[in-house]
Each structure stands twice: as structure tokens, then as C-alpha cells.
Amino acid sequence: MKLPAHIDTTWLPVALDGQVGKTPLKREVAGIPIVLWRGAEGLSAFRDRCPHRNYPLSQGRVEQGRLVCPYHGWAFRGDGACADIPGCAGASSRLKAETVGVREAFGVVFVCLAGNTPFVVPPMPEGPEYDHFWWAMKPEAARVFDALDNVLDPFHTNFIHDGYIRVKHRRQRVEQSIEVSEDGFEATYVQDTDHGWMSRALEGPRTRSRGRYFPPVAFQGRWEGPKGLTLCVTIWFVPENDSMIRPFARFSTPKSKGPAWLKEALIRLFLFRVIDQDADALRHLSDNIARFGGPRFGAGPADRLSDKLMRLYLGQPLTPERLGPFEMWL
Ligand code: FES
Ligand SMILES: [Fe+2]
């Protein structure tokens, strides 16, 4: 399957602020190699290709605030203009490095292939009442669509995360309602806390949870207890290409629930294994899709979200509606 529609005009997190310094940093977004660097004009991002002879600029160095190509030493300013051609004193070139939209926000670096796109990201908890941290995950062999389908799908949690999130043989009654808008959808699950030990240890009593898809590549999960939000996770499955993703997640918790460093340490400790379990499952899907050729989806009786996900992924609007509540056992 192709990359999602509108990926070129989507702002995507690709690095933590601190990861981009004077040494150029290479990333790949939707099949396009990119170089991030800091120079005299601050943060810049180019397609990773010297306009002179195609050498990857990420192999270069920042000297005197300019990015210098290692092949013939042409030096580029932050706006892509060529500032110096060694051996040709005073000469200039109209050739420019191709810039990519870049923006620092919320403590990370976002890029957008179509640079003139307004900066829009999913709404996230903000303000002095919340603590936040980012989790920049390793690249995984997975297709964006499968990663989104996985994170929106509650039924795999009893099996893939048996004992961690839910328990295979101890199911709970859950009420699912779905709110569909033209450009997204949100599923709400009313239930008690899951039986898995991670949920028990981290969360406390639950009243409901919600999962929302923000096309093309973002998901947001919110967990709520009697006093309101307990955890919000916004995750971007940034496609490096059509078979690799580099997930970036922002975790927000209310300040009342203990010191920020402790919450972060606990969440990382518990979730590390869960993230691995999903990465393993996604790799199996990718391998089998490659082996059997082309994905084939079968819809079970409770797969109410995947057709909506597919439409939005392909850039097709949905018909606004409310569905449910549906009873399910998870
Ligand atoms: S290829 Fe970059 S300076 Fe020639
Ligand atoms: Fe999962």
C-alpha cells in the first residue's frame, strides 16, 4: 500500500530538539532523505542532496554557520542559497539546496516536505497542570497503515499484550461508542481499569478511554479516571518510506500524580515491553505481506474502525455519524 494521502503537507516530528546540533542529522521522511542542521540562521532542513552533483549534504560539516558539502566544498546558507564555491573566488551559483519546512515546537523538531504549509498538529494537553515527555522510538519494519490499525484495535491487547494490558482469559465488559467526523474519528471505551498488571500499576481507577485518529499518521489515546485525565499519548507513525516507520510519542500526565521524572521512568519501564510486542507483531505482518504479496484484510464482527481508517488514509472524507454503544468483551 502506498504512503498515506497528504503526507507531503503534514508536519511530522523527526528529532528531539537536542538531537540537532552542528553535526548534520540525517532523517528519511516519506522516502525523501533529509538533512537537519543548525547554522548562522538557526535550524534548517534540506532535502539531502547537493544541487551541484547530488552528494548527500548530511555527510558534510557546518563551518562558519554554513553547511559545507564534502565533495567540492560548496557552502550553503540556511535558506539553501550557495554562499561560497571554493576555488572560484567571488563566483556565485544560482543553484540552491532544496529546503524543507522545519519548526521547533513542544521540544521537538517537526518537518513538512511542502514547506509553505501552515503549522498544524493534533491538539494536545498544554499548560502548567501537565507534565510531558517525548519518546523517540527506533525505526521499525512496519507500514504506517498497519501501525495505525494496530494502535486503534483493542482486540489484539488480550493476546499480544496478554498480562501487560489486558488478560486473555479474564475479559471485561466494555462499551464502545464511535464519533465520526468528516476528517477523523474517535472511539470511546467505557470500562473499569484493564486487568493487566501494567494498567493496574500505572493507572488507578478508570472511567473511560478514547482513541482518536488524526489523519494521516497520528493517533491520540486519552485515559480518564474519576478526577479527569490520567494519561494522554499522542503518537505519530512517521513513515521513513513505505516499509519503515519511526514513531514519535508525546506523553502528558496531570501534575498531581507524583514527580515528573518518576512518572516518566515508570511509563518507560512498563511500556518498553509493550512497544516491543507491537513492533514484533508489525514486523510479522510486513514479512507476510511481502511473502504473500499485497495486504488482504478480513473484517471481523468488531472491526468497526478499519474501513474508516482506510478511507481517511486514502484521503477520502467520511460521513459524520455516531455509532454505538456496542458491547464488547476485552
Ligand atoms: S557535489 Fe556538492 S559541492 Fe559538488
Ligand atoms: Fe498494541
XYZ file of C-alpha atoms and ligand atoms in Angstrom:
335
model
C 0.000 0.000 0.000
C 1.113 3.499 -0.716
C 2.037 6.100 1.841
C -0.984 7.992 3.171
C -2.572 10.853 1.275
C -1.401 14.365 2.153
C 1.815 13.186 3.783
C 3.714 15.981 1.956
C 1.646 18.672 3.670
C 1.760 17.152 7.173
C 4.049 18.375 9.950
C 5.893 15.390 11.395
C 8.208 15.141 14.426
C 11.574 13.744 13.375
C 14.055 14.566 16.152
C 14.285 15.809 19.709
C 15.476 19.429 19.938
C 18.786 18.334 21.440
C 19.498 15.845 18.656
C 20.001 18.581 16.084
C 23.240 20.463 16.595
C 26.215 21.481 14.500
C 26.683 17.934 13.201
C 24.185 17.407 10.372
C 21.498 14.879 11.233
C 20.099 12.589 8.557
C 16.464 11.506 8.505
C 14.173 9.998 5.915
C 10.552 11.118 5.537
C 8.160 9.530 3.068
C 11.061 8.226 1.002
C 12.876 11.586 0.914
C 16.275 11.802 2.644
C 16.529 14.989 4.707
C 19.374 16.730 6.485
C 18.780 18.807 9.619
C 21.413 21.203 10.895
C 21.952 24.402 12.891
C 23.903 27.279 11.394
C 24.111 31.060 11.440
C 20.387 31.408 10.713
C 19.344 28.767 13.260
C 17.667 25.475 12.457
C 17.411 24.401 8.797
C 16.288 21.351 6.859
C 17.181 20.448 3.252
C 16.500 17.539 1.006
C 19.706 15.607 1.494
C 21.168 16.331 -1.935
C 23.740 18.844 -3.036
C 22.373 20.768 -6.029
C 25.824 20.672 -7.653
C 26.497 16.923 -8.122
C 23.976 15.213 -5.820
C 26.345 14.436 -2.944
C 24.448 13.829 0.351
C 24.818 17.015 2.376
C 24.346 15.052 5.609
C 27.933 13.837 5.042
C 29.100 17.434 5.260
C 30.030 19.742 8.141
C 28.838 23.041 9.494
C 31.609 25.602 9.147
C 31.212 29.309 9.937
C 27.469 28.834 10.203
C 27.090 27.221 6.743
C 26.605 23.652 5.655
C 29.592 22.602 3.553
C 29.295 19.810 1.007
C 32.174 17.333 1.271
C 32.532 16.809 -2.500
C 33.669 20.226 -3.754
C 33.136 22.318 -0.655
C 30.209 24.458 -1.747
C 28.800 26.180 1.343
C 25.063 26.687 1.843
C 23.166 29.154 3.980
C 20.092 28.203 5.997
C 17.785 29.310 3.182
C 19.597 26.966 0.771
C 21.486 29.688 -1.084
C 25.060 28.916 -2.073
C 27.403 31.294 -0.248
C 30.804 30.056 -1.366
C 32.362 27.990 -4.162
C 35.968 27.148 -3.251
C 38.496 27.909 -5.968
C 36.197 30.372 -7.699
C 36.712 33.474 -5.599
C 33.759 35.793 -5.810
C 31.759 33.484 -8.078
C 28.222 32.585 -7.136
C 25.720 29.999 -8.252
C 22.013 30.161 -8.661
C 21.839 26.525 -7.641
C 20.169 26.222 -4.218
C 19.839 23.399 -1.764
C 16.137 22.442 -1.620
C 14.685 23.485 1.711
C 12.057 21.566 3.661
C 9.686 23.155 6.184
C 11.154 22.948 9.680
C 9.847 24.103 13.047
C 10.786 23.578 16.705
C 7.749 23.158 18.926
C 6.872 21.279 22.125
C 10.556 20.310 22.495
C 10.934 18.509 19.167
C 11.790 19.293 15.571
C 8.952 18.985 13.078
C 9.424 18.914 9.322
C 6.997 19.268 6.432
C 8.041 18.339 2.899
C 5.865 21.097 1.424
C 7.492 23.906 3.331
C 4.800 26.565 2.951
C 2.148 24.559 4.851
C 0.637 26.190 7.983
C 1.896 24.528 11.162
C -0.894 22.287 12.447
C -0.582 19.340 14.841
C -3.228 17.443 16.819
C -4.461 19.386 19.879
C -2.539 18.219 22.939
C -2.783 18.933 26.668
C -0.888 22.135 27.450
C -0.440 24.353 30.480
C 1.087 24.311 33.946
C -1.155 21.492 35.172
C 0.565 18.859 32.998
C 3.940 17.131 32.774
C 5.158 15.933 29.388
C 7.903 13.880 27.867
C 8.725 12.629 24.395
C 9.627 9.112 23.377
C 11.622 8.981 20.144
C 11.391 5.333 19.163
C 13.730 3.287 16.987
C 12.777 2.815 13.328
C 10.651 -0.297 12.887
C 9.953 -2.513 9.885
C 6.265 -1.704 9.533
C 3.826 0.001 7.242
C 2.135 3.137 8.575
C -1.316 1.721 7.900
C -0.673 -1.407 9.964
C 0.765 0.640 12.842
C -2.358 2.840 12.892
C -4.663 -0.160 12.615
C -2.785 -1.812 15.489
C -2.994 1.135 17.856
C -6.710 1.659 17.110
C -7.532 -2.024 17.610
C -8.348 -3.041 21.199
C -8.773 -6.764 20.487
C -5.088 -7.540 19.975
C -4.287 -6.336 23.501
C -5.685 -9.527 25.097
C -3.291 -11.622 23.023
C -0.188 -9.685 22.053
C -0.097 -7.881 25.431
C -1.617 -10.705 27.500
C -0.990 -9.909 31.165
C 0.505 -6.470 30.467
C -2.536 -4.502 29.339
C -5.411 -6.970 29.249
C -5.684 -10.640 30.117
C -6.564 -13.286 27.563
C -8.807 -15.384 29.799
C -10.243 -12.691 32.039
C -12.258 -10.431 29.827
C -14.220 -7.362 30.887
C -17.372 -5.826 29.584
C -16.613 -2.689 27.561
C -18.951 -0.264 25.819
C -17.606 1.192 22.613
C -19.072 4.322 21.004
C -17.736 5.899 17.842
C -17.971 9.528 16.802
C -17.213 10.041 13.133
C -16.467 13.426 11.583
C -15.542 14.194 8.004
C -11.827 14.235 8.723
C -11.372 11.903 11.690
C -12.993 9.602 14.183
C -12.841 8.854 17.877
C -13.728 5.646 19.695
C -14.681 5.855 23.371
C -14.467 2.832 25.650
C -16.380 2.847 28.944
C -14.977 0.253 31.305
C -13.128 -0.366 34.576
C -9.332 -0.466 34.612
C -7.898 -3.276 32.478
C -6.794 -6.437 34.299
C -3.202 -6.374 33.015
C -0.557 -5.538 35.620
C 0.766 -2.520 33.731
C -2.674 -0.906 33.686
C -3.217 -1.761 37.359
C 0.175 -0.395 38.437
C 0.194 2.823 36.425
C -3.347 3.964 36.161
C -5.681 3.654 39.143
C -9.445 3.590 38.611
C -10.649 4.239 35.065
C -13.924 5.639 33.871
C -13.211 5.590 30.137
C -10.585 5.808 27.465
C -10.627 7.305 23.999
C -8.656 6.694 20.843
C -8.694 9.236 18.040
C -7.195 9.129 14.566
C -5.746 12.374 13.217
C -5.006 11.697 9.545
C -2.736 10.928 8.036
C -0.340 9.384 10.593
C -1.222 10.462 14.150
C -3.182 8.755 16.919
C -4.121 10.114 20.314
C -5.150 7.976 23.282
C -6.648 9.557 26.418
C -7.312 7.669 29.634
C -9.623 9.183 32.231
C -10.421 8.390 35.866
C -12.972 9.906 38.262
C -10.820 13.063 38.586
C -10.282 13.537 34.841
C -7.349 12.832 32.557
C -4.755 10.351 33.835
C -2.699 9.969 30.662
C -2.689 11.331 27.124
C -0.423 9.856 24.461
C -0.107 11.461 21.044
C 1.837 9.311 18.631
C 2.988 9.954 15.078
C 3.942 6.951 12.972
C 6.345 8.871 10.780
C 6.961 6.913 7.579
C 10.605 6.759 6.543
C 9.370 5.004 3.422
C 6.601 2.515 2.619
C 8.098 -0.234 4.774
C 9.735 1.563 7.737
C 8.308 3.851 10.389
C 9.942 5.987 13.062
C 7.332 6.534 15.808
C 7.405 9.670 17.945
C 5.163 9.880 21.007
C 4.370 12.656 23.452
C 3.147 11.611 26.901
C 1.172 14.027 29.099
C 0.089 13.394 32.690
C -1.556 15.686 35.254
C 0.929 17.228 37.685
C -0.929 15.944 40.717
C 0.261 12.384 40.154
C 3.842 12.464 41.530
C 7.166 13.868 40.294
C 7.565 14.095 36.520
C 10.835 12.095 36.416
C 9.270 9.214 38.331
C 6.207 9.073 36.102
C 8.414 9.119 33.019
C 10.653 6.368 34.416
C 7.677 4.163 35.301
C 5.923 4.666 31.978
C 9.129 3.884 30.076
C 9.818 0.846 32.230
C 6.355 -0.635 31.761
C 5.756 0.377 28.164
C 9.120 -0.704 26.831
C 7.990 -4.313 26.561
C 4.568 -3.400 25.145
C 6.167 -1.316 22.376
C 8.444 -4.256 21.593
C 5.485 -6.623 21.426
C 3.708 -4.375 18.916
C 6.901 -3.881 16.875
C 7.275 -7.678 16.722
C 3.681 -8.127 15.588
C 4.032 -5.420 12.932
C 7.215 -6.997 11.616
C 5.401 -10.320 11.245
C 2.627 -8.592 9.288
C 5.150 -6.862 6.999
C 7.071 -10.088 6.386
C 3.942 -11.976 5.491
C 2.577 -9.225 3.278
C 5.901 -9.215 1.422
C 5.798 -13.011 1.129
C 2.189 -13.401 0.033
C 2.045 -10.209 -1.978
C -0.326 -7.372 -1.210
C -2.230 -6.992 2.036
C -5.513 -8.837 2.374
C -7.792 -7.661 5.118
C -10.594 -9.617 6.635
C -13.078 -7.751 8.822
C -14.321 -9.435 11.987
C -17.605 -8.508 13.673
C -15.991 -5.861 15.879
C -13.621 -4.331 13.327
C -15.624 -1.147 13.111
C -12.759 1.274 12.667
C -10.533 -0.165 9.965
C -12.753 0.774 6.996
C -12.909 4.355 8.306
C -9.176 4.349 8.826
C -8.672 3.124 5.264
C -10.857 5.842 3.727
C -9.173 8.662 5.609
C -5.755 7.167 4.926
C -6.536 7.345 1.224
C -7.680 10.958 1.589
C -11.421 10.281 1.279
C -13.811 12.091 3.667
C -16.183 10.221 5.984
C -19.882 10.791 6.576
C -20.372 12.271 10.057
C -22.313 9.906 12.326
C -22.470 8.429 15.799
C -22.272 4.682 16.220
C -22.946 2.529 19.257
C -22.762 1.940 22.073
C -21.640 -1.588 21.252
C -20.986 -4.192 23.887
C -17.670 -5.975 23.617
C -15.595 -8.184 25.909
C -11.937 -7.286 26.198
S 28.530 17.869 -5.152
Fe 28.361 19.221 -3.532
S 29.815 20.703 -3.945
Fe 29.878 19.432 -5.657
Fe -0.501 -2.993 20.979
